[in-house]
Structures are given as C-alpha cells and as structure tokens.
C-alpha atoms as one frame of an Amber mdcrd trajectory, in Angstrom:
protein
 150.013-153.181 134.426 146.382-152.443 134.742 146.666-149.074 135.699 149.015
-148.019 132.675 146.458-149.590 130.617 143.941-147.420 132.319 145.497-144.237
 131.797 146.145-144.251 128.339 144.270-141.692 125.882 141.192-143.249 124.049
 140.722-141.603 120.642 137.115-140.557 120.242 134.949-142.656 118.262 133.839
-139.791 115.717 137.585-139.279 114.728 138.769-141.026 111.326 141.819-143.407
 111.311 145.056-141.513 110.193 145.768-143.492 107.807 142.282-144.697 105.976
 143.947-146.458 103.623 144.963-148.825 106.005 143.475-152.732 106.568 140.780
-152.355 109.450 140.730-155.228 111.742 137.752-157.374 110.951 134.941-157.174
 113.690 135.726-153.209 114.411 133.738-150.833 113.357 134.884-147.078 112.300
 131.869-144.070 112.508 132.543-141.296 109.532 131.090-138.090 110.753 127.951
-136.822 108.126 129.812-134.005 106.870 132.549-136.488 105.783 130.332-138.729
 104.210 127.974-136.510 102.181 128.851-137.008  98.051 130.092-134.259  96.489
 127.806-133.296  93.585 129.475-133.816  89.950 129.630-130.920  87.859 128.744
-132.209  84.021 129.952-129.901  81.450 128.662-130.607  77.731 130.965-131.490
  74.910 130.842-128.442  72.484 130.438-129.974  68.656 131.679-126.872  66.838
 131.528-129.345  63.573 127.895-129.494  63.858 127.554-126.216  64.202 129.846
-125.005  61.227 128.297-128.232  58.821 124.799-127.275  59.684 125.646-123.661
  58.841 127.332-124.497  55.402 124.123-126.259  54.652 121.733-123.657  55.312
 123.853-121.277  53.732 124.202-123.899  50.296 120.467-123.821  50.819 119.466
-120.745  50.428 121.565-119.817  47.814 120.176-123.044  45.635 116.539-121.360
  46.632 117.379-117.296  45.780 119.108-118.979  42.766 115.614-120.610  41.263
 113.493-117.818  42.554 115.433-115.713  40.255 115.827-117.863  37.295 113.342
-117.518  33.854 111.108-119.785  35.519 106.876-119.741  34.995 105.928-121.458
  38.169 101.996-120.599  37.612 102.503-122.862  34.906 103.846-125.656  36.946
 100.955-125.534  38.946  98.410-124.930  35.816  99.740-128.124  34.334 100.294
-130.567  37.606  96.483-131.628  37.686  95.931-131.794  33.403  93.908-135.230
  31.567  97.031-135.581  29.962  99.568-135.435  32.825  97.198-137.658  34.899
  96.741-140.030  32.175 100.829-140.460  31.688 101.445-140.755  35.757  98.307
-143.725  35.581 100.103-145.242  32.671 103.396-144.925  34.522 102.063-146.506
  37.601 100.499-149.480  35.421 104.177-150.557  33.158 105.471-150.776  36.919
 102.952-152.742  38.481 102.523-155.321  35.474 106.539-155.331  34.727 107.331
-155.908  38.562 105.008-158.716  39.050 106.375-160.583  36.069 109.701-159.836
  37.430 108.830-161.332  40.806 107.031-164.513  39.322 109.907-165.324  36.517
 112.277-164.343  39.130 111.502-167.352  41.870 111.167-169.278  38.861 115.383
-168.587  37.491 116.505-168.812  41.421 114.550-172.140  41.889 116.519-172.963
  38.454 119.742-171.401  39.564 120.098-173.348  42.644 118.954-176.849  41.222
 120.848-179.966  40.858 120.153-180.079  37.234 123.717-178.343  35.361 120.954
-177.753  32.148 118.256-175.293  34.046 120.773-173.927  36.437 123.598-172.874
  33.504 120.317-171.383  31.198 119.457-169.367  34.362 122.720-168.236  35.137
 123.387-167.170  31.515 119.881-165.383  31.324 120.616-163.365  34.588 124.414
-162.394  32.972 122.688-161.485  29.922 119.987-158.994  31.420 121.708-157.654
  33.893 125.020-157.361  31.575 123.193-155.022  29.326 121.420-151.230  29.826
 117.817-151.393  30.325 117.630-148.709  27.254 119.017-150.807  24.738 117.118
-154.189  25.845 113.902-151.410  25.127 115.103-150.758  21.832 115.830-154.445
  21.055 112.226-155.399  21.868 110.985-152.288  19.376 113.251-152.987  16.880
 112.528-156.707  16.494 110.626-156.389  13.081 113.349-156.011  11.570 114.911
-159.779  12.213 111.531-161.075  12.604 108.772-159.399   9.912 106.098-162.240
  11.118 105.774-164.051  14.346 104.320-167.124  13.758 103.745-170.230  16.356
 102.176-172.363  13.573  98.496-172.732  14.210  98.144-170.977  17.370  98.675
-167.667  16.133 100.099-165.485  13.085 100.686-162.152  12.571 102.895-158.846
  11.622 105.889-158.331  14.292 104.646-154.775  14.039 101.559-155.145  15.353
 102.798-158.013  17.998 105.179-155.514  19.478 102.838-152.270  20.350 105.032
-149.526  22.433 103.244-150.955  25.565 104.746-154.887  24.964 107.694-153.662
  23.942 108.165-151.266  27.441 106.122-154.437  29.074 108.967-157.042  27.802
 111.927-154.681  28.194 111.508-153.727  32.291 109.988-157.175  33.154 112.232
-159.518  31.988 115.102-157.142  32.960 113.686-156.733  36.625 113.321-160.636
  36.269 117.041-161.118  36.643 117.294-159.024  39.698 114.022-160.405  41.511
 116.114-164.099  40.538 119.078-162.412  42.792 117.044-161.408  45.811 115.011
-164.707  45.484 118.189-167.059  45.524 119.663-164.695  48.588 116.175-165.209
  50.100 116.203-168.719  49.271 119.771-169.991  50.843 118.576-167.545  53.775
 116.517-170.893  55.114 118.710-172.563  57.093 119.157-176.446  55.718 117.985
-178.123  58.656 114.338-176.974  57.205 114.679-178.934  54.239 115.963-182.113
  55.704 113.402-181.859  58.523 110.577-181.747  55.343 112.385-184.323  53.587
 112.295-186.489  56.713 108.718-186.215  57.021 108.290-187.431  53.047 107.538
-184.153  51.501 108.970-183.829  48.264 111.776-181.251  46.356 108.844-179.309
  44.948 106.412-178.983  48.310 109.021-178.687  50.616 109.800-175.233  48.656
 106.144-174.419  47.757 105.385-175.312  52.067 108.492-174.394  53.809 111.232
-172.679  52.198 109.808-169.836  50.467 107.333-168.835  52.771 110.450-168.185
  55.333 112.717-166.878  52.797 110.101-164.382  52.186 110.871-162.830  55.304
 114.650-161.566  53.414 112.889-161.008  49.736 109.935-158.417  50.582 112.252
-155.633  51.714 114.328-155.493  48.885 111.595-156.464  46.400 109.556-153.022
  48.301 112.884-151.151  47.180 113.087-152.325  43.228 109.522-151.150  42.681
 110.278-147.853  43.718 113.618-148.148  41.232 111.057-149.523  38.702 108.698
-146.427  38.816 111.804-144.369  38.264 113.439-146.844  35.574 109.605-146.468
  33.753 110.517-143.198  32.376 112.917-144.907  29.832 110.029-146.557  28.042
 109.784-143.042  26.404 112.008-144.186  23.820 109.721-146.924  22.797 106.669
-143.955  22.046 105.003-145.867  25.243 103.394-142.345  25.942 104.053-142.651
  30.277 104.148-139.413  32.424 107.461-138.877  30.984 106.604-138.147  27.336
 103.185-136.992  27.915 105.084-133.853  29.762 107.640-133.586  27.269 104.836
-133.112  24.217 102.847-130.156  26.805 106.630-128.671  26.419 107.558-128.883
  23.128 104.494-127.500  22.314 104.027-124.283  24.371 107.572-123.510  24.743
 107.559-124.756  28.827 110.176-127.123  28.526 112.099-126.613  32.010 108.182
-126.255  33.803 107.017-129.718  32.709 110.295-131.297  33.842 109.728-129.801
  37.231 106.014-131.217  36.431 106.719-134.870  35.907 109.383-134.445  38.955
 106.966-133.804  41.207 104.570-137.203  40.092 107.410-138.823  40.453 108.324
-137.436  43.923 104.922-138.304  44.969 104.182-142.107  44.060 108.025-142.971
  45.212 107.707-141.102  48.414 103.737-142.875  49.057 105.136-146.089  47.758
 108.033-145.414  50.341 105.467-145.732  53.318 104.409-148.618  51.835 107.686
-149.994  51.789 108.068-149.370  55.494 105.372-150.711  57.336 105.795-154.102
  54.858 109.386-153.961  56.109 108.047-153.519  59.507 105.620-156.374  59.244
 108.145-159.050  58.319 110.141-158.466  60.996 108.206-158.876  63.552 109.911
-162.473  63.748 113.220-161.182  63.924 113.307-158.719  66.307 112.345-158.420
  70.510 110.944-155.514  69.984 109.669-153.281  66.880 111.463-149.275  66.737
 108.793-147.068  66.933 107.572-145.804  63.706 107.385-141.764  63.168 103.943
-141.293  64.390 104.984-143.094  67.319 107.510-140.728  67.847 105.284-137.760
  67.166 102.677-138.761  69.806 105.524-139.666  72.472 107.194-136.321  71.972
 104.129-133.739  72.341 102.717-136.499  75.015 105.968-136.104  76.665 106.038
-139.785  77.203 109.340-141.598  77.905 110.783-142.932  74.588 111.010-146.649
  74.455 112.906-148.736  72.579 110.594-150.319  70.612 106.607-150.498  70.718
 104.148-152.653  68.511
C-alpha cells in the first residue's frame, strides 16, 4: 500500500489546476506562474460625439454669416463709437441706473411689507395684499406707466387737507410717474420672493422664539427674515438686472433715461439704427457688471448651504495655467 502510494506521479507545484474553476480545498495553496498572473493592459477607445462636432459647426457657420451680414449692411459704426462716451448718453445711462436703484429698493421694502401681510392671520391685510399683488402683476408694466402720467385727468388737484395742496400736474413729474410705475410694480414680485423666502424657515424657528417669549413681530424682525434672506437675495440680485432692462419703458412717460436720450441723438442726425446699437451696449454693460455682482452675493449666502463653495472663474483660470488639480470646491 505504501509503495503504490510512493510511486504515483506528483504534479509540479508551478502547474495550474485543470479545472480553475473548481472549489480548492481550504488550507492548500495553488502557485500561478508570473507570466499567468501579469494584467493585461485595457485598451480605452474614446466615444466619437459626431453631434458635437456637426452642432458646433452649424454654429460657427450661423455665426459668421450673422457677422459678414452686419459688416455689409448701411451701417456708420464710427458713429457708434463717436456717440458711446457723449454728456447726453452718459447722463441717460446715470439716470437709468438711478429709476432702478430707487424703484428696486421700494420694491424690496413694500415687498416684505405685502408678504408679512399675505401670510398673516388677519383675513383684512392678507386679502388687500393678495388683491394688490393680482392687480400689479395682472397688468403690463407700460400701461401701469401711463396710468400714473395720465392721472390728472381723474384727479386735477391732489389735496391731503392741510398737509399739502397742489396741481396733479406738477405732483406727477415724468420721474414720479416712472418712480411709482416700476416700484410698486416690482413691489408685487419682491412680495412673491419674500413670502417664498419667508415659509423657507422651517416652523420649528418660530415656536422655538415663541417659547422663549419673543413676540409675532421680533421673532420675524430677529429670526425669520434674517434666515429667509438666505432664499430672497438671489432672486432679488436677478429682478434688478430685469429692472435695469424694464427702465427703458419709462420712455413713454418723457422720463428722458438712456433710452430716449439715444433716440433724440437719432432722430436728429438721421443715426437711428447706430444709437440703438448705442444704448445696447450701456445696457450690455451695467447688466453684465451687475451680473458679477449678482454672483459673488449668490456665492456669499450660500456659504451655509453648501460643504464646499464651486470655484468661481478666476479660480478656474489660475488652476488651469497653474496646472493645479481641479477641486471641487474652494473658498
């Protein structure tokens, strides 16, 4: 018995099971020659994205023919450039900047004040708000504008008694009436945001505050709005850059903004088509620096919402030519 056990064949130990699929026996061992073991190297080959390719193309190509077709059009562009920097240009695109600022902030303030009003308890307040945000936001800006400068003719006089008298003409100058017409218009969609913003902050917040003994009106003032501003700025950083667009209606009031002050430089010397491109380009300016603007406030307020801040553009500029590794998200 020992013998035959002797004399049978061993198989050598650098030899692979037949069948390798095949349950090994625990506590044995099997040795794979190097050859055997080495990986074999992957070959990658790249999707093609013919789309891209044919899309980008069209684009170029639309391009180009949009360019050849205004380099070749009846066009003075040394008068473009004549009239971009002019007192009365300058003078319009200041005027436009200042209906936006003044019409947005009272659009902001009467704004908190209609969503506080929308969401209260009382049906009085909360049914007037409701009705004055269908009402403005029901109707085009451009007739509201032309309510406001036609109002003489319900109203000859305003008079509030002893505190002041006088002619409904001279109450409502082109400047009040573009002042009244985009405020309390951007006032109903500031009282939007604001309620959004408002019903953001979870409730827990105001029963915590109300636990404590604040009251209905500090509790908002101390702890609701100051989170909910964290949801109102980024819209609110978009409607001013609608609201320097939306200024250039005031031109029907006479309110003499970049708009009309280009429009008069055409009329009179015949350069109708080069003082559109004129005001286009003010216009392209303050929305794309107001734009930036937008950004970084966006950026700011959500520092509390996010791990990790993207990396803003010059971030991405100085990581590129660096040749630094791209990270998610820097501070």
């Amino acid at each position: 018995m020992t013998d035959k056990l002797s004399k049978e064949p061993k198989e050598p130990e650098d030899t692979p099971p037949a069948d390798s699929g095949a349950a090994k026996a625990p506590g044995t061992s099997v040795s794979v020659s190097k050859e055997a073991a080495a990986p074999v190297a992957i070959k990658a080959i790249p999707v093609r994205h013919y789309g891209r390719w044919v899309s980008g193309t069209l684009v170029l190509a639309i391009l180009i023919v949009l360019g050849y077709a205004f380099s070749q059009g009846d066009i003075q562009w040394h008068t473009v450039s004549d009239q971009l920097f002019t007192d009365s240009v300058v003078k319009g695109a200041g005027r436009t900047l200042l209906i936006s600022v003044l019409a947005m902030v009272m659009g902001v303030v009467l704004g908190i004040i209609l969503a506080v009003m929308r969401l209260s308890k009382n049906p009085v307040t909360s049914t007037v708000a409701w009705l004055y945000i269908w009402f403005f936001r029901g109707t085009p800006v451009y007739v509201q504008l032309l309510l406001w400068f036609n109002l003489a003719l319900i109203f000859p006089v305003l008079n509030l008694g002893p505190i002041y008298k006088d002619e409904m003409t001279d109450v409502m100058t082109p400047f009040m009436c573009a002042l009244l017409g985009l405020g309390l218009n951007e006032a109903a969609y500031m009282a939007e945001i604001c309620r959004a913003g408002l019903l953001a902050v979870d409730e827990g917040q105001t029963e915590a505050s109300h636990a404590l003994g604040m009251s209905h009106a500090k509790t908002l003032r101390r702890i609701v709005i100051p989170q909910a501003m964290r949801v109102i700025v980024p819209p609110t950083g978009n409607e001013f850059i609608n609201m320097l667009k939306t200024s250039a209606l005031v031109y029907a009031v006479t309110y003499n903004e970049l708009l009309r002050s280009t429009t008069v430089i055409g009329s009179t010397s015949y350069a109708v088509m080069e003082m559109l491109f004129v005001a286009s380009i003010w216009y392209l300016v303050m929305t794309s620096v107001f734009s930036v603007f937008q950004y970084y406030l966006e950026r700011r307020f959500a520092r509390g919402s996010l791990r990790s801040l993207p990396m803003t553009p010059l971030q991405r500029i100085k990581v590129n030519l660096l040749g630094g590794s791209n990270r998610g998200g820097m501070g």
